[in-house]
Coordinates of N, CA and C in Angstrom, one line a residue:
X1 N -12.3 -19.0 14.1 CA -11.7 -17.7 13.9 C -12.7 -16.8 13.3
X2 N -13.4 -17.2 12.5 CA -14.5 -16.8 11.9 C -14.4 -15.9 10.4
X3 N -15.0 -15.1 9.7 CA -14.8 -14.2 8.8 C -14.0 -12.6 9.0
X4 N -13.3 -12.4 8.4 CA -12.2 -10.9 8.3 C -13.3 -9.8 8.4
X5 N -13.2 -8.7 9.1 CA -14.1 -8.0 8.5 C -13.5 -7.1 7.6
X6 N -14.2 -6.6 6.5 CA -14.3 -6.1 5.5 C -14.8 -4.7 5.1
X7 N -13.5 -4.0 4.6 CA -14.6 -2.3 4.6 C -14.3 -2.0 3.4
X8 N -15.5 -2.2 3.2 CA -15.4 -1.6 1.2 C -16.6 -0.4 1.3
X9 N -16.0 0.7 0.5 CA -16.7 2.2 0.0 C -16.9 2.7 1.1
X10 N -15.9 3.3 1.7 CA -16.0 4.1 2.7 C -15.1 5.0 2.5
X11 N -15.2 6.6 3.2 CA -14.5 7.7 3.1 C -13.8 7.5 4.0
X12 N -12.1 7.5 4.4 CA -11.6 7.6 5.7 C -10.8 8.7 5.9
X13 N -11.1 9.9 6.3 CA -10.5 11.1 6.1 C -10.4 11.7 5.6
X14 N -12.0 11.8 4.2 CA -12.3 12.6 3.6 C -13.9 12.9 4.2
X15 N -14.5 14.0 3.2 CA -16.0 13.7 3.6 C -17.2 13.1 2.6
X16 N -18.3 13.0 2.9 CA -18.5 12.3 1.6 C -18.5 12.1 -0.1
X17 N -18.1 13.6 -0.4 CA -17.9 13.5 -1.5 C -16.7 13.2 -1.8
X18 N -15.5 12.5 -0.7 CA -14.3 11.6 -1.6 C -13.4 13.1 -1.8
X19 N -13.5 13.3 -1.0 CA -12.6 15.1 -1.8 C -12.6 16.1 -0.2
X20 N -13.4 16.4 0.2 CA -13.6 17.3 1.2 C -12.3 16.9 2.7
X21 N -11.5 17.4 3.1 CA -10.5 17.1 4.2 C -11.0 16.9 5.6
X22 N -11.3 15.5 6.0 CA -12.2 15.3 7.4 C -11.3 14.8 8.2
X23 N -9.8 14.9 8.5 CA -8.8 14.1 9.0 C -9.1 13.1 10.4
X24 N -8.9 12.1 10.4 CA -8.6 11.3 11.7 C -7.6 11.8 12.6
X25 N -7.8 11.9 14.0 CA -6.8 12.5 14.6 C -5.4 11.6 14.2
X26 N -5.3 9.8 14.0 CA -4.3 9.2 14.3 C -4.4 8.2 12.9
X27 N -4.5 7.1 12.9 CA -4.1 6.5 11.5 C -5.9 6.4 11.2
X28 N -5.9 6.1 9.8 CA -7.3 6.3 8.8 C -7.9 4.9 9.9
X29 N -7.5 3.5 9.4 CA -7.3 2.0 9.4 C -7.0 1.7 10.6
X30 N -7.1 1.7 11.4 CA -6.0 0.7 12.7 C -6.7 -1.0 12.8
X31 N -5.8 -1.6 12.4 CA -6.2 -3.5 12.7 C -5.3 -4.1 13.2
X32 N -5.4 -5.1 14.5 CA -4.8 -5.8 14.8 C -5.3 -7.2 14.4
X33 N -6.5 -7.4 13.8 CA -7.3 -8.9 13.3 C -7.1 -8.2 11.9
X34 N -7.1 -10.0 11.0 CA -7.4 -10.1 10.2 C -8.6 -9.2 9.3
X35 N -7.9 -8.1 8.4 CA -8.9 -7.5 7.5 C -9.0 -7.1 6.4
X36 N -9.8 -7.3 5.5 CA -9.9 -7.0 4.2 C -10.6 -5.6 3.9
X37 N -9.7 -5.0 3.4 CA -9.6 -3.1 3.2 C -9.7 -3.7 1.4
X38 N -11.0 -3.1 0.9 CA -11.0 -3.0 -0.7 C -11.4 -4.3 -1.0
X39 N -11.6 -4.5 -2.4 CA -12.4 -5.5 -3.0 C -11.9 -5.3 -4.9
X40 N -11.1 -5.6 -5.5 CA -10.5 -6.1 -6.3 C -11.3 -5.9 -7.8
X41 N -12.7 -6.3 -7.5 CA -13.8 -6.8 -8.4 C -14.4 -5.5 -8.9
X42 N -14.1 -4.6 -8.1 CA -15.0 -3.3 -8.4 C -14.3 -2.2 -8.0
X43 N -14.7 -1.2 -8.5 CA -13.8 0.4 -8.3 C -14.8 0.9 -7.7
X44 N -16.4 0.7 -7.5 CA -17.7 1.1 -6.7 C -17.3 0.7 -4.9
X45 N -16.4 -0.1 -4.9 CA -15.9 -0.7 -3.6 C -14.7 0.0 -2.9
X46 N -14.7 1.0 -3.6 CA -13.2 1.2 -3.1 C -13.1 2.3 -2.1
X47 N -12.2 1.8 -1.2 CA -12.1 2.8 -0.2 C -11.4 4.1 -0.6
X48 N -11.5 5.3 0.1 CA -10.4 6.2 0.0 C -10.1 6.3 1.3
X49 N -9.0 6.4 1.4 CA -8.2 7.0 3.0 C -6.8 7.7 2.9
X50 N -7.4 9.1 3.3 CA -6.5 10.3 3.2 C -6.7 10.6 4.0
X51 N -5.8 11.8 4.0 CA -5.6 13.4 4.8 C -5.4 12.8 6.6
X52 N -5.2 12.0 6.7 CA -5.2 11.2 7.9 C -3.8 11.9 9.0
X53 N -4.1 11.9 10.5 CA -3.1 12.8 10.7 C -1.5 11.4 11.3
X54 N -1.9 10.6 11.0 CA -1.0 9.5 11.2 C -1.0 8.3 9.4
X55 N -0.7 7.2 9.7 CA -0.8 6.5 8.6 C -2.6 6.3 8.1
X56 N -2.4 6.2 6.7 CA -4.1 6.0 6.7 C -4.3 4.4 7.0
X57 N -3.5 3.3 6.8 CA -3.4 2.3 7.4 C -2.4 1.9 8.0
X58 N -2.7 1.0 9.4 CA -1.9 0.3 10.0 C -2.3 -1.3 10.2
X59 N -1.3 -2.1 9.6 CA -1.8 -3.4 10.0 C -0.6 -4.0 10.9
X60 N -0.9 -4.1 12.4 CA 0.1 -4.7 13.5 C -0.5 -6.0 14.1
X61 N 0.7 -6.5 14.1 CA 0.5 -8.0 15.4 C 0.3 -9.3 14.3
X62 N 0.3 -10.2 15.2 CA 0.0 -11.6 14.4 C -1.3 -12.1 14.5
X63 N -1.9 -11.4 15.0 CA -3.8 -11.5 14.8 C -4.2 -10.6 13.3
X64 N -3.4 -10.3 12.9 CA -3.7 -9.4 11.2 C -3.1 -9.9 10.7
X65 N -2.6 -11.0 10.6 CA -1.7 -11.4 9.7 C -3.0 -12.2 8.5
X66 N -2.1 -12.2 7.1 CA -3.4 -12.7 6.1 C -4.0 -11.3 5.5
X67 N -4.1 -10.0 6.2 CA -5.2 -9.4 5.9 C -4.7 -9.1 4.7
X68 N -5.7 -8.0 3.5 CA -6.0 -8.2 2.5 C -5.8 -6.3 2.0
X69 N -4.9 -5.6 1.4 CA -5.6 -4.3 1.4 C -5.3 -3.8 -0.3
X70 N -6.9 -3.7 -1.1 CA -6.4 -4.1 -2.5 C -7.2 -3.1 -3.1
X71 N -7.2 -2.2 -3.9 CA -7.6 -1.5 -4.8 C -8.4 -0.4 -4.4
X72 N -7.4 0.7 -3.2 CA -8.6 1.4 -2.7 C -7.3 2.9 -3.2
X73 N -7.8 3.6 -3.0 CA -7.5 5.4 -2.8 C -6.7 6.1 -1.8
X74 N -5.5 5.9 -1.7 CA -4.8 5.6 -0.2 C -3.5 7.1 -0.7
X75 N -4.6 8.3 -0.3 CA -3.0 9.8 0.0 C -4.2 11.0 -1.1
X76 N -5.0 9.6 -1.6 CA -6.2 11.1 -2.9 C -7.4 10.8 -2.6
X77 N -8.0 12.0 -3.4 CA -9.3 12.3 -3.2 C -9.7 11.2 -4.4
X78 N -11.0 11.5 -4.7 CA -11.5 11.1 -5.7 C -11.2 11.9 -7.4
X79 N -10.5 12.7 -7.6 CA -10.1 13.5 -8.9 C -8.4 13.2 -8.8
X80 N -8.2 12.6 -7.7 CA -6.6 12.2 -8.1 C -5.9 13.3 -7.6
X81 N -6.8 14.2 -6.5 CA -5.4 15.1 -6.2 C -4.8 14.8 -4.6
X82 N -4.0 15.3 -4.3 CA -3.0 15.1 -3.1 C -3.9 15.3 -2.1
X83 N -4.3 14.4 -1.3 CA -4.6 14.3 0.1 C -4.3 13.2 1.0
X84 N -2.5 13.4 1.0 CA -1.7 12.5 1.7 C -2.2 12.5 3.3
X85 N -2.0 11.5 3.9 CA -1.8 11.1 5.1 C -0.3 11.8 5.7
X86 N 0.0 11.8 7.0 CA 0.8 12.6 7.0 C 1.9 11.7 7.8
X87 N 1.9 10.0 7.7 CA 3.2 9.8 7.7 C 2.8 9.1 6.6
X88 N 2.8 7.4 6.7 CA 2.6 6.6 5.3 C 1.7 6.4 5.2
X89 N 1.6 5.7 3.7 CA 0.3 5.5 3.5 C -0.2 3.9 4.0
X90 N 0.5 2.9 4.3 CA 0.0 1.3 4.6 C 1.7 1.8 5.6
X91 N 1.4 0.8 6.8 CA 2.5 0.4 7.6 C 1.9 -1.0 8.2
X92 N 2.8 -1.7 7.7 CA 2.7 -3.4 8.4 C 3.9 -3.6 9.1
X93 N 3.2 -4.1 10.2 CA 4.7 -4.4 11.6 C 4.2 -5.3 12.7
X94 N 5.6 -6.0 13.6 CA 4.5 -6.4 14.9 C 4.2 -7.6 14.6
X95 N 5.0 -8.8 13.7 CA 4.8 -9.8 13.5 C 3.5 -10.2 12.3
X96 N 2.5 -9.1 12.0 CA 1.6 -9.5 10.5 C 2.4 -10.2 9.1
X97 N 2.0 -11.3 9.1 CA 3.1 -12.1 8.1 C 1.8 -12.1 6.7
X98 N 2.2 -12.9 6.2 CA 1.4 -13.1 4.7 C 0.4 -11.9 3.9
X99 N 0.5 -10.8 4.7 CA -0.3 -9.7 4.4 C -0.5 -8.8 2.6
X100 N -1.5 -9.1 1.6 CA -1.2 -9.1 0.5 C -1.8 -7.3 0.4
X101 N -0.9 -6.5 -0.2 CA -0.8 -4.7 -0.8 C -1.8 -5.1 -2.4
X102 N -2.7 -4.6 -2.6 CA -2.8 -4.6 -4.0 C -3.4 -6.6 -4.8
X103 N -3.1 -6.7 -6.2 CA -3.6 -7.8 -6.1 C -2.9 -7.8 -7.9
X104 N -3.4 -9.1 -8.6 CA -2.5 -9.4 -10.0 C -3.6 -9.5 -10.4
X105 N -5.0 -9.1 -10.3 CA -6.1 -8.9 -11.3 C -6.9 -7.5 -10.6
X106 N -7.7 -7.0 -11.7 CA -8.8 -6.3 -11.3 C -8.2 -4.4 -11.3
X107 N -8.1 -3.8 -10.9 CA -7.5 -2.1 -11.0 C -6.7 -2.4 -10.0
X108 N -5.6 -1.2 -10.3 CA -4.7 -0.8 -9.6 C -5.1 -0.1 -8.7
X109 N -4.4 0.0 -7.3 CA -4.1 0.6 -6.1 C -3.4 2.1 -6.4
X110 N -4.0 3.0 -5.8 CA -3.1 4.5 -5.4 C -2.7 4.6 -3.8
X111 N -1.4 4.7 -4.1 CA -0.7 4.7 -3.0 C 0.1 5.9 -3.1
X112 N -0.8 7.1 -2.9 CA 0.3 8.4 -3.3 C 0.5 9.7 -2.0
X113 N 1.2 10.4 -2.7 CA 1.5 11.7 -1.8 C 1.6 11.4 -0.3
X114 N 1.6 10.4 0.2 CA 1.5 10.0 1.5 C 3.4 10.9 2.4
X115 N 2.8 11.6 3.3 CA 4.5 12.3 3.6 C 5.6 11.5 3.7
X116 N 5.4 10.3 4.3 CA 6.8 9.3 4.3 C 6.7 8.2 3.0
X117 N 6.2 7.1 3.6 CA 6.7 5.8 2.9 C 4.9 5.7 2.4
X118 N 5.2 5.5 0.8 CA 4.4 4.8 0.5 C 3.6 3.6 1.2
X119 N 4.5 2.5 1.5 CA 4.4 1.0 2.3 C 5.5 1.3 3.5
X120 N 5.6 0.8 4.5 CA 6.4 0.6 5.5 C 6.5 -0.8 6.2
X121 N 7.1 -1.2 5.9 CA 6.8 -3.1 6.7 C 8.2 -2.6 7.6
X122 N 7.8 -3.1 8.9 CA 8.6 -3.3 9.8 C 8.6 -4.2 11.0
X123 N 9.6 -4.5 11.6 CA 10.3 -5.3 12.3 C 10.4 -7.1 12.0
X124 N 10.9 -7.8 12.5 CA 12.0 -8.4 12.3 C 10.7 -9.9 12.1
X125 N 9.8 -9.7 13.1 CA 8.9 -10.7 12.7 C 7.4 -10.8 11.9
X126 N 7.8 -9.4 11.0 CA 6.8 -9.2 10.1 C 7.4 -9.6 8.6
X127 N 6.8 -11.1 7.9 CA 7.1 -11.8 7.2 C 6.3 -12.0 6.1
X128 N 6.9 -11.9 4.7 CA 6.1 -12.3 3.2 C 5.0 -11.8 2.7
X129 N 5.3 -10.2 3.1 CA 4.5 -9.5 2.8 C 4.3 -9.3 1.3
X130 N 3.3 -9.6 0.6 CA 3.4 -9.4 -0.6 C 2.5 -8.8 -1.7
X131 N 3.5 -7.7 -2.1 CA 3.0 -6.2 -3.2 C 3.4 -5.8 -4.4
X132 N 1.5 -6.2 -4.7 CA 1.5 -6.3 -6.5 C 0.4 -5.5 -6.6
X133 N 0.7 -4.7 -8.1 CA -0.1 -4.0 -8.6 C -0.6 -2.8 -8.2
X134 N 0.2 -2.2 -7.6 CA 0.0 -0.5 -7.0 C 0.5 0.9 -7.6
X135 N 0.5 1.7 -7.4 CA 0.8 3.3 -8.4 C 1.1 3.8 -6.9
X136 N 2.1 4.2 -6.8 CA 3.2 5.3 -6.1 C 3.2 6.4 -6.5
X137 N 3.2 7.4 -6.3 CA 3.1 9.0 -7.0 C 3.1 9.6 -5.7
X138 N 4.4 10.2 -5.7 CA 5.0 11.2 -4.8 C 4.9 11.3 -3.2
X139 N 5.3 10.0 -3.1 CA 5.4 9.7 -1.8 C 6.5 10.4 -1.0
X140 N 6.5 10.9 0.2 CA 7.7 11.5 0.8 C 8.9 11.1 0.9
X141 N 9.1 9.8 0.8 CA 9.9 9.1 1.2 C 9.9 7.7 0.1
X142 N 10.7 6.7 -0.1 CA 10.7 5.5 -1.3 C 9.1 5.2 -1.3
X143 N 8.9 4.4 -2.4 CA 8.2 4.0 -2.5 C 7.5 2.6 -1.2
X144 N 8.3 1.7 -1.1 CA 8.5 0.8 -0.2 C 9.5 0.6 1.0
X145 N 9.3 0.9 2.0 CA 10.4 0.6 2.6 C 10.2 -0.4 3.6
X146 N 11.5 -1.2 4.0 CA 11.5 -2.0 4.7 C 13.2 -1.8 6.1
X147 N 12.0 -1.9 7.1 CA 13.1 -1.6 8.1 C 12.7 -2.6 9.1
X148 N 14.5 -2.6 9.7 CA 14.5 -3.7 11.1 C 14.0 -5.1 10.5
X149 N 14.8 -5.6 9.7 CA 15.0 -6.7 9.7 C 13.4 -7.2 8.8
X150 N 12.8 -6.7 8.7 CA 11.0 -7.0 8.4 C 11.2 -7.8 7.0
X151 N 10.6 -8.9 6.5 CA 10.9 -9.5 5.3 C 11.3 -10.1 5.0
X152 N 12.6 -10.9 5.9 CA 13.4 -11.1 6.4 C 14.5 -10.4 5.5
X153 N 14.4 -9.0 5.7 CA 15.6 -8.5 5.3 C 15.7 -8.4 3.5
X154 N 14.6 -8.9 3.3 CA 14.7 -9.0 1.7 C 14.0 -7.6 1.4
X155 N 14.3 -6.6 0.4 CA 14.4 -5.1 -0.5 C 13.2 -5.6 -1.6
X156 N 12.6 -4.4 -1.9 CA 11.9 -4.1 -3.4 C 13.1 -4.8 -4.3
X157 N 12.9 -5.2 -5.4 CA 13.9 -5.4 -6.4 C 14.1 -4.2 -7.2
X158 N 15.2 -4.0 -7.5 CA 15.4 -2.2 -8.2 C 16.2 -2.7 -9.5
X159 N 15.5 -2.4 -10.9 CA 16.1 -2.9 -11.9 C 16.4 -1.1 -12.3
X160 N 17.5 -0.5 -12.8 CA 18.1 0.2 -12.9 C 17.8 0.4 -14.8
X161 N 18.0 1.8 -14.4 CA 18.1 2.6 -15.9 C 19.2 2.2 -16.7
X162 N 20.0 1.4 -16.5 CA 20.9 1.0 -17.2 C 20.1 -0.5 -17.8
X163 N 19.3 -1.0 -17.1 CA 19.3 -2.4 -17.6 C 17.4 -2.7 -18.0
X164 N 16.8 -1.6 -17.6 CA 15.7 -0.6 -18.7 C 15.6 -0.5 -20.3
X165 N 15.0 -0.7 -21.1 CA 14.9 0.2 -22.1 C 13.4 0.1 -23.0
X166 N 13.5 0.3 -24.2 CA 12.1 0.0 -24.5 C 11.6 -1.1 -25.2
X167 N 12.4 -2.1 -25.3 CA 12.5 -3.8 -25.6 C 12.4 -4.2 -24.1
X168 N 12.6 -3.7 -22.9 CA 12.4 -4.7 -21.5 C 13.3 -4.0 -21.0
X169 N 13.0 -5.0 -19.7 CA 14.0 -4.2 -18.4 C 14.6 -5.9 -18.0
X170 N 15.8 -5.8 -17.2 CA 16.6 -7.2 -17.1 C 17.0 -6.9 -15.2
X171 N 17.2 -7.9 -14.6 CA 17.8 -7.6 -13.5 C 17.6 -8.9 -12.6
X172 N 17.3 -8.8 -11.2 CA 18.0 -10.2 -10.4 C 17.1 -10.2 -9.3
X173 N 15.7 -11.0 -9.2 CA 15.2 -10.8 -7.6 C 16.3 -11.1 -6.8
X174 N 15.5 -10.4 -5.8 CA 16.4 -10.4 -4.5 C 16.2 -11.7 -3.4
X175 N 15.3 -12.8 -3.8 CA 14.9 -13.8 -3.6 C 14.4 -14.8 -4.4
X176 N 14.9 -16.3 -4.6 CA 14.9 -17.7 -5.2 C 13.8 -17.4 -5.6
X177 N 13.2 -17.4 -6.7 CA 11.7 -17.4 -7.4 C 11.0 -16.5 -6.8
X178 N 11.6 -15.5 -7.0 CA 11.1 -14.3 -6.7 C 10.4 -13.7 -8.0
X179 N 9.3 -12.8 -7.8 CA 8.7 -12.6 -9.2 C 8.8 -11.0 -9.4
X180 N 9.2 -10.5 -10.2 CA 9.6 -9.0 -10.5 C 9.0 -8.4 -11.2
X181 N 8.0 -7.4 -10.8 CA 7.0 -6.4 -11.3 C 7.4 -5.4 -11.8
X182 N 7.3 -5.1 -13.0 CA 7.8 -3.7 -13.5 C 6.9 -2.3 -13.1
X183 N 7.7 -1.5 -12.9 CA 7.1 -0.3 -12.5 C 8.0 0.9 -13.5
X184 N 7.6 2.1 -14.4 CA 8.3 2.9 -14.5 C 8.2 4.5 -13.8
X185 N 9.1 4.7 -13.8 CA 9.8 5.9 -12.4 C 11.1 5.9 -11.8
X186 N 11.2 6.8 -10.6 CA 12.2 6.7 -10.2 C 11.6 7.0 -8.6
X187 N 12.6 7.1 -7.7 CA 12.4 7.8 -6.5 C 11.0 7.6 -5.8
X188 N 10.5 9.0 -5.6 CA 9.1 8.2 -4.7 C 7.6 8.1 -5.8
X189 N 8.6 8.6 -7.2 CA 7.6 7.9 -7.9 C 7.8 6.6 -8.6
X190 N 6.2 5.3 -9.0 CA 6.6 4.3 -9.5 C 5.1 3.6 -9.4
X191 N 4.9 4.0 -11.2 CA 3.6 3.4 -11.5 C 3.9 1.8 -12.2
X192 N 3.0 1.3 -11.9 CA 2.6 -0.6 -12.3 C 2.6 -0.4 -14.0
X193 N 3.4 -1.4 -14.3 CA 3.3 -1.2 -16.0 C 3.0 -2.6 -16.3
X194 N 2.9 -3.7 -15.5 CA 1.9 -4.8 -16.0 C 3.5 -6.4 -16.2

């Protein structure tokens, strides 16, 4: 099968000063193989992919399944301002299973201003998708969403302002050893709080 390929420090829909609006006609990303978008270890590695006139990433099919998309610039520039893609920002569908968002070491992921969904995992045989360590900021639409059965049907876990406060937050994955990441916000905002 060989090695993933890998794109670390590249502008996808910006120009090269990380800022300037160079849109792709259709998504930033398109993969149907296995691929590693970002690199964990370094913030010198990190992609940006905005202003894209479809999603800035797409990972479809069960030839991408595994791939990897962790600590890159996904809806901003480089100064942090709005240059959403203009549906979501990551969409996984089409059977891509084990596909890891983000990562439990190294900087956080921006996943912002994107017009729809932050994340979008869909259909019925796209399985165990799994998303840690990312910053949501004003996504069009939730933060994550999951449709058509994708996940198998399993939701973000949503621990509620009621069961919140500033000693902890309490609540119930939505799956047997399931592990629950705090984020504070609400709506289509929801930053990583560790």
């Amino acid at each position: 099968a060989g090695s993933p390929t890998t794109l670390l420090a590249n502008n996808i829909g910006l120009g090269s000063d990380s800022s300037t609006v160079l849109p792709n006609g259709t998504n930033g990303v398109e993969s149907n193989a296995k691929v590693v978008i970002g690199d964990y270890a370094s913030l010198s590695n990190r992609n940006y992919i905005s202003s894209n006139k479809a999603a800035g990433i797409l990972i479809s099919g069960t030839g991408a399944s595994s791939s990897v998309i962790e600590n890159n610039a996904i809806g901003i520039n480089s100064s942090g301002e709005d240059r959403g893609n203009e549906t979501d920002g990551i969409v996984i569908k089409a059977g891509a299973t084990d596909v890891l968002v983000g990562n439990n070491s190294g900087d956080t992921q921006s996943i912002s201003y994107n017009l729809q969904s932050g994340i979008e995992i869909d259909d019925i045989n796209t399985l165990r998708a799994k998303i840690s360590k990312n910053d949501f900021l004003q996504n069009g639409l939730e933060p994550i969403t999951v449709l058509n059965s994708a996940n198998n049907s399993i939701l973000p876990t949503d621990v509620s302002a009621s069961t919140a406060n500033s000693s902890g937050a309490s609540g119930t994955s939505t799956v047997a050893s399931g592990i629950v990441l705090v984020f504070s916000g609400t709506g289509s905002n929801a930053a990583y709080k560790g």
